[in-house]
mmCIF file of C-alpha atoms and ligand atoms in Angstrom:
data_model
loop_
_atom_site.group_PDB
_atom_site.id
_atom_site.type_symbol
_atom_site.label_atom_id
_atom_site.label_comp_id
_atom_site.label_asym_id
_atom_site.label_seq_id
_atom_site.Cartn_x
_atom_site.Cartn_y
_atom_site.Cartn_z
ATOM 1 C CA UNK A 1 0.000 0.000 0.000
ATOM 2 C CA UNK A 2 1.168 3.486 -0.839
ATOM 3 C CA UNK A 3 -0.282 6.676 0.621
ATOM 4 C CA UNK A 4 0.351 9.524 -1.767
ATOM 5 C CA UNK A 5 0.292 12.915 -0.029
ATOM 6 C CA UNK A 6 -0.999 16.069 -1.691
ATOM 7 C CA UNK A 7 1.350 18.644 -3.191
ATOM 8 C CA UNK A 8 2.401 20.862 -0.302
ATOM 9 C CA UNK A 9 1.204 18.457 2.413
ATOM 10 C CA UNK A 10 2.764 19.548 5.703
ATOM 11 C CA UNK A 11 5.244 17.610 7.738
ATOM 12 C CA UNK A 12 2.647 17.314 10.494
ATOM 13 C CA UNK A 13 0.164 15.726 8.070
ATOM 14 C CA UNK A 14 2.759 13.162 6.990
ATOM 15 C CA UNK A 15 3.581 12.440 10.624
ATOM 16 C CA UNK A 16 -0.111 11.966 11.408
ATOM 17 C CA UNK A 17 -0.395 9.341 8.652
ATOM 18 C CA UNK A 18 2.676 7.548 10.005
ATOM 19 C CA UNK A 19 1.229 7.669 13.523
ATOM 20 C CA UNK A 20 -1.986 5.958 12.389
ATOM 21 C CA UNK A 21 0.033 3.181 10.774
ATOM 22 C CA UNK A 22 2.201 2.737 13.861
ATOM 23 C CA UNK A 23 -0.899 2.482 16.016
ATOM 24 C CA UNK A 24 -1.855 -0.523 13.886
ATOM 25 C CA UNK A 25 1.564 -2.062 14.403
ATOM 26 C CA UNK A 26 2.814 -1.179 10.912
ATOM 27 C CA UNK A 27 6.183 0.513 10.461
ATOM 28 C CA UNK A 28 5.722 3.135 7.716
ATOM 29 C CA UNK A 29 8.325 4.061 5.161
ATOM 30 C CA UNK A 30 8.555 7.771 4.375
ATOM 31 C CA UNK A 31 9.322 8.262 0.709
ATOM 32 C CA UNK A 32 10.289 11.799 -0.215
ATOM 33 C CA UNK A 33 9.629 12.354 -3.909
ATOM 34 C CA UNK A 34 10.596 15.154 -6.239
ATOM 35 C CA UNK A 35 7.421 17.155 -5.708
ATOM 36 C CA UNK A 36 5.528 15.356 -2.959
ATOM 37 C CA UNK A 37 5.884 12.796 -0.259
ATOM 38 C CA UNK A 38 4.478 9.290 -0.206
ATOM 39 C CA UNK A 39 4.243 6.910 2.713
ATOM 40 C CA UNK A 40 4.817 3.251 1.992
ATOM 41 C CA UNK A 41 3.488 0.256 3.887
ATOM 42 C CA UNK A 42 6.031 -2.516 3.365
ATOM 43 C CA UNK A 43 3.982 -5.166 5.175
ATOM 44 C CA UNK A 44 1.514 -7.439 3.400
ATOM 45 C CA UNK A 45 -1.968 -6.640 4.619
ATOM 46 C CA UNK A 46 -5.041 -8.820 4.820
ATOM 47 C CA UNK A 47 -8.048 -7.666 2.800
ATOM 48 C CA UNK A 48 -9.804 -6.557 6.030
ATOM 49 C CA UNK A 49 -6.791 -4.560 7.236
ATOM 50 C CA UNK A 50 -6.440 -2.936 3.839
ATOM 51 C CA UNK A 51 -10.088 -1.858 3.622
ATOM 52 C CA UNK A 52 -10.060 -0.512 7.177
ATOM 53 C CA UNK A 53 -6.856 1.446 6.595
ATOM 54 C CA UNK A 54 -8.025 2.840 3.271
ATOM 55 C CA UNK A 55 -11.139 4.208 4.984
ATOM 56 C CA UNK A 56 -9.151 5.934 7.743
ATOM 57 C CA UNK A 57 -6.206 7.199 5.705
ATOM 58 C CA UNK A 58 -8.228 8.333 2.692
ATOM 59 C CA UNK A 59 -10.039 10.877 4.861
ATOM 60 C CA UNK A 60 -6.990 12.354 6.535
ATOM 61 C CA UNK A 61 -5.813 15.898 5.837
ATOM 62 C CA UNK A 62 -3.049 16.129 3.273
ATOM 63 C CA UNK A 63 -3.699 12.677 1.781
ATOM 64 C CA UNK A 64 -4.205 12.678 -1.987
ATOM 65 C CA UNK A 65 -4.908 8.983 -2.517
ATOM 66 C CA UNK A 66 -4.277 5.537 -1.126
ATOM 67 C CA UNK A 67 -3.190 3.013 -3.719
ATOM 68 C CA UNK A 68 -2.391 -0.657 -3.699
ATOM 69 C CA UNK A 69 1.053 -1.595 -4.925
ATOM 70 C CA UNK A 70 1.074 -4.574 -7.187
ATOM 71 C CA UNK A 71 4.661 -5.722 -6.705
ATOM 72 C CA UNK A 72 5.360 -8.518 -4.242
ATOM 73 C CA UNK A 73 8.646 -6.819 -3.358
ATOM 74 C CA UNK A 74 8.344 -3.568 -1.487
ATOM 75 C CA UNK A 75 11.677 -2.216 -0.305
ATOM 76 C CA UNK A 76 13.356 -2.952 -3.641
ATOM 77 C CA UNK A 77 10.586 -1.398 -5.665
ATOM 78 C CA UNK A 78 10.844 1.924 -7.438
ATOM 79 C CA UNK A 79 7.271 2.609 -6.379
ATOM 80 C CA UNK A 80 8.462 2.647 -2.790
ATOM 81 C CA UNK A 81 11.799 4.403 -3.162
ATOM 82 C CA UNK A 82 11.692 6.794 -6.015
ATOM 83 C CA UNK A 83 15.296 7.895 -5.949
ATOM 84 C CA UNK A 84 17.743 5.479 -7.502
ATOM 85 C CA UNK A 85 20.246 3.974 -5.089
ATOM 86 C CA UNK A 86 23.883 4.996 -5.408
ATOM 87 C CA UNK A 87 26.277 2.540 -3.782
ATOM 88 C CA UNK A 88 29.586 4.097 -2.751
ATOM 89 C CA UNK A 89 32.747 2.203 -1.869
ATOM 90 C CA UNK A 90 35.942 4.193 -1.324
ATOM 91 C CA UNK A 91 35.945 6.570 -4.333
ATOM 92 C CA UNK A 92 33.877 4.190 -6.470
ATOM 93 C CA UNK A 93 30.242 4.852 -7.260
ATOM 94 C CA UNK A 94 27.732 2.318 -8.573
ATOM 95 C CA UNK A 95 24.439 3.825 -9.635
ATOM 96 C CA UNK A 96 23.014 6.755 -11.578
ATOM 97 C CA UNK A 97 25.485 8.647 -13.753
ATOM 98 C CA UNK A 98 28.248 6.074 -13.371
ATOM 99 C CA UNK A 99 29.442 2.907 -15.054
ATOM 100 C CA UNK A 100 31.443 0.605 -12.786
ATOM 101 C CA UNK A 101 33.741 -2.122 -14.055
ATOM 102 C CA UNK A 102 34.649 -5.050 -11.822
ATOM 103 C CA UNK A 103 37.473 -7.107 -13.257
ATOM 104 C CA UNK A 104 39.673 -9.929 -12.085
ATOM 105 C CA UNK A 105 40.067 -13.660 -12.119
ATOM 106 C CA UNK A 106 37.335 -16.137 -11.365
ATOM 107 C CA UNK A 107 39.496 -17.511 -8.547
ATOM 108 C CA UNK A 108 42.337 -16.068 -6.548
ATOM 109 C CA UNK A 109 45.070 -18.619 -7.265
ATOM 110 C CA UNK A 110 48.232 -17.088 -5.802
ATOM 111 C CA UNK A 111 49.577 -13.721 -4.696
ATOM 112 C CA UNK A 112 51.521 -13.428 -7.930
ATOM 113 C CA UNK A 113 48.527 -14.223 -10.181
ATOM 114 C CA UNK A 114 46.224 -11.879 -8.289
ATOM 115 C CA UNK A 115 48.765 -9.035 -8.272
ATOM 116 C CA UNK A 116 49.238 -9.354 -12.025
ATOM 117 C CA UNK A 117 45.487 -9.296 -12.603
ATOM 118 C CA UNK A 118 45.101 -6.294 -10.296
ATOM 119 C CA UNK A 119 47.748 -4.380 -12.182
ATOM 120 C CA UNK A 120 45.878 -4.860 -15.468
ATOM 121 C CA UNK A 121 42.558 -3.947 -13.872
ATOM 122 C CA UNK A 122 44.046 -0.791 -12.402
ATOM 123 C CA UNK A 123 46.007 0.288 -15.460
ATOM 124 C CA UNK A 124 43.038 -0.145 -17.735
ATOM 125 C CA UNK A 125 40.982 2.200 -15.543
ATOM 126 C CA UNK A 126 38.651 -0.283 -13.828
ATOM 127 C CA UNK A 127 38.142 0.461 -10.131
ATOM 128 C CA UNK A 128 36.924 -2.781 -8.616
ATOM 129 C CA UNK A 129 38.950 -5.965 -8.349
ATOM 130 C CA UNK A 130 37.126 -9.281 -8.233
ATOM 131 C CA UNK A 131 38.429 -12.687 -7.223
ATOM 132 C CA UNK A 132 36.812 -15.724 -5.674
ATOM 133 C CA UNK A 133 38.319 -17.193 -2.521
ATOM 134 C CA UNK A 134 35.405 -19.504 -1.789
ATOM 135 C CA UNK A 135 34.282 -21.106 -5.039
ATOM 136 C CA UNK A 136 30.902 -22.719 -5.636
ATOM 137 C CA UNK A 137 31.874 -25.552 -7.982
ATOM 138 C CA UNK A 138 29.572 -28.045 -9.600
ATOM 139 C CA UNK A 139 31.968 -30.868 -8.802
ATOM 140 C CA UNK A 140 33.495 -31.389 -5.358
ATOM 141 C CA UNK A 141 36.677 -32.505 -7.151
ATOM 142 C CA UNK A 142 37.196 -29.127 -8.852
ATOM 143 C CA UNK A 143 39.372 -26.405 -7.295
ATOM 144 C CA UNK A 144 37.422 -25.013 -4.334
ATOM 145 C CA UNK A 145 39.368 -21.771 -3.955
ATOM 146 C CA UNK A 146 42.161 -20.746 -1.584
ATOM 147 C CA UNK A 147 39.503 -19.828 0.985
ATOM 148 C CA UNK A 148 40.950 -17.866 3.961
ATOM 149 C CA UNK A 149 44.350 -17.622 2.331
ATOM 150 C CA UNK A 150 42.617 -16.197 -0.744
ATOM 151 C CA UNK A 151 40.874 -13.563 1.366
ATOM 152 C CA UNK A 152 44.235 -12.493 2.815
ATOM 153 C CA UNK A 153 45.673 -12.162 -0.685
ATOM 154 C CA UNK A 154 42.715 -9.992 -1.730
ATOM 155 C CA UNK A 155 43.201 -7.725 1.272
ATOM 156 C CA UNK A 156 46.922 -7.396 0.666
ATOM 157 C CA UNK A 157 46.523 -6.563 -3.027
ATOM 158 C CA UNK A 158 43.765 -4.060 -2.216
ATOM 159 C CA UNK A 159 46.159 -2.302 0.151
ATOM 160 C CA UNK A 160 48.904 -2.306 -2.475
ATOM 161 C CA UNK A 161 46.714 -0.987 -5.302
ATOM 162 C CA UNK A 162 43.960 1.016 -3.600
ATOM 163 C CA UNK A 163 41.365 -0.881 -5.668
ATOM 164 C CA UNK A 164 37.995 -1.703 -4.149
ATOM 165 C CA UNK A 165 37.406 -5.452 -3.924
ATOM 166 C CA UNK A 166 34.611 -7.970 -4.229
ATOM 167 C CA UNK A 167 34.525 -11.656 -3.348
ATOM 168 C CA UNK A 168 31.907 -14.312 -2.836
ATOM 169 C CA UNK A 169 30.558 -15.473 0.498
ATOM 170 C CA UNK A 170 28.870 -18.859 0.352
ATOM 171 C CA UNK A 171 27.458 -19.332 3.824
ATOM 172 C CA UNK A 172 25.899 -17.274 6.601
ATOM 173 C CA UNK A 173 28.624 -18.193 9.082
ATOM 174 C CA UNK A 174 31.327 -16.750 6.807
ATOM 175 C CA UNK A 175 29.783 -13.307 6.237
ATOM 176 C CA UNK A 176 31.842 -11.660 8.953
ATOM 177 C CA UNK A 177 35.122 -13.232 7.859
ATOM 178 C CA UNK A 178 34.655 -12.245 4.219
ATOM 179 C CA UNK A 179 33.466 -8.764 5.233
ATOM 180 C CA UNK A 180 36.697 -8.301 7.209
ATOM 181 C CA UNK A 181 38.731 -8.755 4.028
ATOM 182 C CA UNK A 182 36.774 -7.240 1.109
ATOM 183 C CA UNK A 183 34.669 -4.173 0.277
ATOM 184 C CA UNK A 184 31.697 -5.843 -1.435
ATOM 185 C CA UNK A 185 30.162 -9.212 -0.579
ATOM 186 C CA UNK A 186 29.105 -11.277 -3.571
ATOM 187 C CA UNK A 187 26.249 -13.723 -3.210
ATOM 188 C CA UNK A 188 26.548 -16.145 -6.085
ATOM 189 C CA UNK A 189 23.881 -17.328 -8.480
ATOM 190 C CA UNK A 190 23.640 -20.690 -6.736
ATOM 191 C CA UNK A 191 23.085 -18.951 -3.398
ATOM 192 C CA UNK A 192 20.427 -16.485 -4.528
ATOM 193 C CA UNK A 193 17.814 -18.238 -2.444
ATOM 194 C CA UNK A 194 20.022 -19.188 0.495
ATOM 195 C CA UNK A 195 17.745 -17.289 2.837
ATOM 196 C CA UNK A 196 19.850 -17.502 6.036
ATOM 197 C CA UNK A 197 22.799 -16.141 4.001
ATOM 198 C CA UNK A 198 20.670 -13.280 2.651
ATOM 199 C CA UNK A 199 19.508 -12.383 6.157
ATOM 200 C CA UNK A 200 23.072 -12.413 7.500
ATOM 201 C CA UNK A 201 24.234 -10.295 4.549
ATOM 202 C CA UNK A 202 21.459 -7.876 5.424
ATOM 203 C CA UNK A 203 22.977 -7.416 8.868
ATOM 204 C CA UNK A 204 26.395 -6.621 7.424
ATOM 205 C CA UNK A 205 27.530 -3.052 6.833
ATOM 206 C CA UNK A 206 29.057 -3.983 3.470
ATOM 207 C CA UNK A 207 27.378 -3.574 0.055
ATOM 208 C CA UNK A 208 25.889 -6.823 -1.226
ATOM 209 C CA UNK A 209 26.293 -7.911 -4.851
ATOM 210 C CA UNK A 210 23.455 -10.331 -5.490
ATOM 211 C CA UNK A 211 23.605 -12.527 -8.568
ATOM 212 C CA UNK A 212 20.476 -13.809 -10.240
ATOM 213 C CA UNK A 213 19.923 -17.543 -9.979
ATOM 214 C CA UNK A 214 20.242 -19.333 -13.339
ATOM 215 C CA UNK A 215 16.553 -20.208 -13.325
ATOM 216 C CA UNK A 216 15.163 -17.409 -11.192
ATOM 217 C CA UNK A 217 12.393 -15.140 -12.415
ATOM 218 C CA UNK A 218 12.875 -11.421 -11.921
ATOM 219 C CA UNK A 219 10.257 -11.447 -9.155
ATOM 220 C CA UNK A 220 12.188 -14.175 -7.331
ATOM 221 C CA UNK A 221 15.392 -12.201 -7.844
ATOM 222 C CA UNK A 222 13.894 -9.027 -6.398
ATOM 223 C CA UNK A 223 12.325 -10.931 -3.519
ATOM 224 C CA UNK A 224 15.777 -12.330 -2.709
ATOM 225 C CA UNK A 225 17.112 -8.758 -2.557
ATOM 226 C CA UNK A 226 14.192 -7.929 -0.285
ATOM 227 C CA UNK A 227 15.622 -10.297 2.360
ATOM 228 C CA UNK A 228 18.802 -8.182 2.490
ATOM 229 C CA UNK A 229 16.964 -4.844 2.421
ATOM 230 C CA UNK A 230 14.568 -6.016 5.095
ATOM 231 C CA UNK A 231 17.473 -6.339 7.544
ATOM 232 C CA UNK A 232 18.362 -2.687 7.027
ATOM 233 C CA UNK A 233 21.168 -3.021 4.484
ATOM 234 C CA UNK A 234 20.208 -0.709 1.613
ATOM 235 C CA UNK A 235 23.438 -1.140 -0.307
ATOM 236 C CA UNK A 236 22.357 -3.893 -2.670
ATOM 237 C CA UNK A 237 23.570 -4.287 -6.258
ATOM 238 C CA UNK A 238 21.758 -6.705 -8.566
ATOM 239 C CA UNK A 239 23.673 -8.742 -11.122
ATOM 240 C CA UNK A 240 22.273 -10.421 -14.227
ATOM 241 C CA UNK A 241 24.681 -13.264 -15.064
ATOM 242 C CA UNK A 242 22.841 -15.380 -17.578
ATOM 243 C CA UNK A 243 20.016 -17.828 -17.234
ATOM 244 C CA UNK A 244 19.446 -21.331 -18.479
ATOM 245 C CA UNK A 245 17.573 -21.418 -21.787
ATOM 246 C CA UNK A 246 17.095 -24.245 -24.275
ATOM 247 C CA UNK A 247 20.237 -23.834 -26.370
ATOM 248 C CA UNK A 248 23.524 -24.357 -24.583
ATOM 249 C CA UNK A 249 25.454 -25.570 -27.608
ATOM 250 C CA UNK A 250 27.379 -22.358 -28.169
ATOM 251 C CA UNK A 251 27.141 -20.435 -24.910
ATOM 252 C CA UNK A 252 27.199 -21.511 -21.276
ATOM 253 C CA UNK A 253 24.101 -19.493 -20.383
ATOM 254 C CA UNK A 254 21.782 -17.008 -22.061
ATOM 255 C CA UNK A 255 22.601 -13.487 -20.939
ATOM 256 C CA UNK A 256 19.223 -11.943 -20.286
ATOM 257 C CA UNK A 257 19.791 -8.328 -21.269
ATOM 258 C CA UNK A 258 16.014 -7.846 -21.200
ATOM 259 C CA UNK A 259 16.472 -7.919 -17.446
ATOM 260 C CA UNK A 260 18.319 -4.591 -17.511
ATOM 261 C CA UNK A 261 15.574 -2.236 -18.724
ATOM 262 C CA UNK A 262 12.916 -4.280 -16.931
ATOM 263 C CA UNK A 263 14.729 -4.146 -13.589
ATOM 264 C CA UNK A 264 15.406 -0.439 -14.101
ATOM 265 C CA UNK A 265 11.670 0.080 -14.296
ATOM 266 C CA UNK A 266 10.925 -2.090 -11.276
ATOM 267 C CA UNK A 267 13.643 -1.208 -8.802
ATOM 268 C CA UNK A 268 15.833 1.629 -7.543
ATOM 269 C CA UNK A 269 18.755 -0.769 -7.028
ATOM 270 C CA UNK A 270 21.774 -0.609 -9.380
ATOM 271 C CA UNK A 271 21.938 -3.344 -12.015
ATOM 272 C CA UNK A 272 25.251 -4.841 -13.119
ATOM 273 C CA UNK A 273 25.756 -7.400 -15.895
ATOM 274 C CA UNK A 274 28.211 -10.301 -15.888
ATOM 275 C CA UNK A 275 28.886 -11.228 -19.532
ATOM 276 C CA UNK A 276 31.554 -13.767 -18.507
ATOM 277 C CA UNK A 277 29.200 -16.272 -16.904
ATOM 278 C CA UNK A 278 26.479 -14.985 -19.235
ATOM 279 C CA UNK A 279 28.269 -16.322 -22.300
ATOM 280 C CA UNK A 280 30.984 -18.614 -20.949
ATOM 281 C CA UNK A 281 33.107 -17.818 -24.007
ATOM 282 C CA UNK A 282 35.902 -15.216 -23.857
ATOM 283 C CA UNK A 283 35.454 -14.003 -27.426
ATOM 284 C CA UNK A 284 31.804 -13.056 -26.831
ATOM 285 C CA UNK A 285 32.390 -11.241 -23.558
ATOM 286 C CA UNK A 286 33.387 -7.757 -24.774
ATOM 287 C CA UNK A 287 30.431 -7.549 -27.177
ATOM 288 C CA UNK A 288 27.975 -8.317 -24.395
ATOM 289 C CA UNK A 289 29.727 -5.973 -21.954
ATOM 290 C CA UNK A 290 29.268 -3.151 -24.461
ATOM 291 C CA UNK A 291 25.666 -4.179 -25.068
ATOM 292 C CA UNK A 292 25.068 -4.095 -21.306
ATOM 293 C CA UNK A 293 26.323 -0.524 -21.067
ATOM 294 C CA UNK A 294 24.113 0.632 -23.907
ATOM 295 C CA UNK A 295 21.128 -1.277 -22.449
ATOM 296 C CA UNK A 296 21.415 0.886 -19.331
ATOM 297 C CA UNK A 297 23.363 -1.291 -16.911
ATOM 298 C CA UNK A 298 25.218 0.450 -14.078
ATOM 299 C CA UNK A 299 28.295 -1.670 -14.596
ATOM 300 C CA UNK A 300 29.785 -4.964 -15.638
ATOM 301 C CA UNK A 301 31.666 -7.725 -13.872
ATOM 302 C CA UNK A 302 34.212 -9.311 -16.207
ATOM 303 C CA UNK A 303 36.566 -12.195 -15.535
ATOM 304 C CA UNK A 304 40.156 -11.675 -16.658
ATOM 305 C CA UNK A 305 43.287 -13.703 -16.054
ATOM 306 C CA UNK A 306 46.935 -12.913 -16.771
ATOM 307 C CA UNK A 307 47.185 -16.329 -18.416
ATOM 308 C CA UNK A 308 43.676 -17.713 -19.132
ATOM 309 C CA UNK A 309 44.820 -21.130 -20.342
ATOM 310 C CA UNK A 310 46.403 -21.763 -16.933
ATOM 311 C CA UNK A 311 43.336 -20.628 -14.954
ATOM 312 C CA UNK A 312 42.124 -23.004 -12.235
ATOM 313 C CA UNK A 313 38.492 -22.071 -12.937
ATOM 314 C CA UNK A 314 36.531 -20.492 -15.784
ATOM 315 C CA UNK A 315 39.578 -20.051 -18.038
ATOM 316 C CA UNK A 316 37.516 -20.395 -21.200
ATOM 317 C CA UNK A 317 35.557 -17.254 -20.408
ATOM 318 C CA UNK A 318 38.448 -15.176 -19.049
ATOM 319 C CA UNK A 319 39.817 -12.266 -21.067
ATOM 320 C CA UNK A 320 43.583 -11.910 -21.190
ATOM 321 C CA UNK A 321 45.237 -8.637 -20.240
ATOM 322 C CA UNK A 322 45.150 -7.184 -23.728
ATOM 323 C CA UNK A 323 41.536 -8.159 -24.381
ATOM 324 C CA UNK A 324 40.543 -6.630 -21.058
ATOM 325 C CA UNK A 325 42.309 -3.339 -21.822
ATOM 326 C CA UNK A 326 40.751 -3.153 -25.293
ATOM 327 C CA UNK A 327 37.305 -3.762 -23.819
ATOM 328 C CA UNK A 328 37.928 -0.972 -21.311
ATOM 329 C CA UNK A 329 38.863 1.456 -24.102
ATOM 330 C CA UNK A 330 35.649 0.621 -25.945
ATOM 331 C CA UNK A 331 33.569 0.947 -22.776
ATOM 332 C CA UNK A 332 35.151 4.335 -22.060
ATOM 333 C CA UNK A 333 34.055 5.592 -25.475
ATOM 334 C CA UNK A 334 30.511 4.295 -24.982
ATOM 335 C CA UNK A 335 30.330 5.660 -21.429
ATOM 336 C CA UNK A 336 31.230 9.124 -22.694
ATOM 337 C CA UNK A 337 28.556 8.849 -25.381
ATOM 338 C CA UNK A 338 25.987 7.846 -22.723
ATOM 339 C CA UNK A 339 27.159 10.643 -20.361
ATOM 340 C CA UNK A 340 28.361 8.180 -17.757
ATOM 341 C CA UNK A 341 31.471 8.454 -15.612
ATOM 342 C CA UNK A 342 33.619 5.373 -15.944
HETATM 343 C C1 LIG B 1 31.737 -16.127 -10.117
HETATM 344 O O1 LIG B 1 31.487 -14.908 -10.136
HETATM 345 O O2 LIG B 1 32.868 -16.605 -10.316
HETATM 346 C C2 LIG B 1 30.601 -17.063 -9.983
HETATM 347 C C3 LIG B 1 30.769 -18.261 -9.438
HETATM 348 O O3 LIG B 1 29.474 -16.576 -10.518
HETATM 349 P P1 LIG B 1 27.967 -17.173 -10.531
HETATM 350 O O4 LIG B 1 27.551 -17.217 -9.092
HETATM 351 O O5 LIG B 1 27.221 -16.133 -11.319
HETATM 352 O O6 LIG B 1 28.019 -18.497 -11.213
HETATM 353 MN MN1 LIG B 2 33.695 -17.680 -12.463
#
C-alpha cells in the first residue's frame, strides 16, 4: 500500500499518517519524492486490514490517494523508493550517472597471479577488483578456492593498489570473515535463495552484490534482494549473469539483457551485468559488456586472467590482459557517449 500525499502536504500531516500506521503495528516508510511525499506500507496486509486502513487514511488531511502496490517486493521497488540507489565504496560509485567495471580472475590462485590481474585492472581504468576465494563448484573434485588464504591475498593486493574489492561469500557463518577482508560481498547465483545467508548479509555493513539464480524469475530475484533490504542493508547491487535457456550448444548461459531495462523500471537498485558467466566464451564477452552498457546497466563484472589457459576455474571465459584493456577502451568511449562516468 502506498499513501500519496498532496502537493504541499505539511510535515505534520505526513507524521499523522505515520502515527496511524504505527498504532496498527505497521512501520511506515517515508518516501520523499521530487514534488511530494508518499508513505509506503512494506507489510503485506489482509483484505480486512487494507479496507479498514483505506477508509481511515483516505479521509486524513493532506492525503491525496491511497493506492495498492502490485509488486510482491516492497523495499526494492521503485514505487516505494523513487530515488535510484547509489552505492559508494571508497571513491567508487555504482548507480546513476556512473558505469562501474569489476574485473579480475574467477578464482584467486596465488599472490603473484592476483597481483598481475590487479595491475591490469588498475592500469586499464577499472576500479573494482574481483576474485573468488570460496568457489561454488559443480563438482566437489574441482578447485574449491584458496579460501581464507585467498581472502588475505585480496586484502593485501587491495592495500597495495587502492582498488575496491569484491569476493563471494557462500554461507551465513562466513559473512563476517569475508566482510573483514573485502569491500563488497558477492552472493553467487547458486546462493540467490540461500535465505539464512541473505539475512546475514542484510545485517552486514558492506554492500551486497546479489547474482540472479540461473533459473530465477525477476520477481524471485527481487524478492531475494528484499531479504537483504529487510534487515536494514540498503546497499544492494543486482547482477544479471545469464540464465538457463534451451540452447547451450554455443554459450554456457543465455545473458538476459532484457532484465536490464525491466529491472530499471521495477527497482531503484543498481543493475550490473556479468557477460563472462552470461556467455561462458571469452570471445563473446566484450560484445555483451558493451551491449550491457548501452542497455542501461550500471556496470559490468568481467573475468580476466593474466594467463587464461592456466586458470584453475573459468579459463575459457576469461579475457587476457590485452583483451581486457581493449574492452575498457571501448567501454570508455561508450560511457562518454551515454554521459556516464567510468
Ligand atoms: C563467479 O562470479 O565466479 C561465480 C561463481 O558466478 P555465478 O555465481 O554467477 O556463477
Ligand atoms: Mn567464475
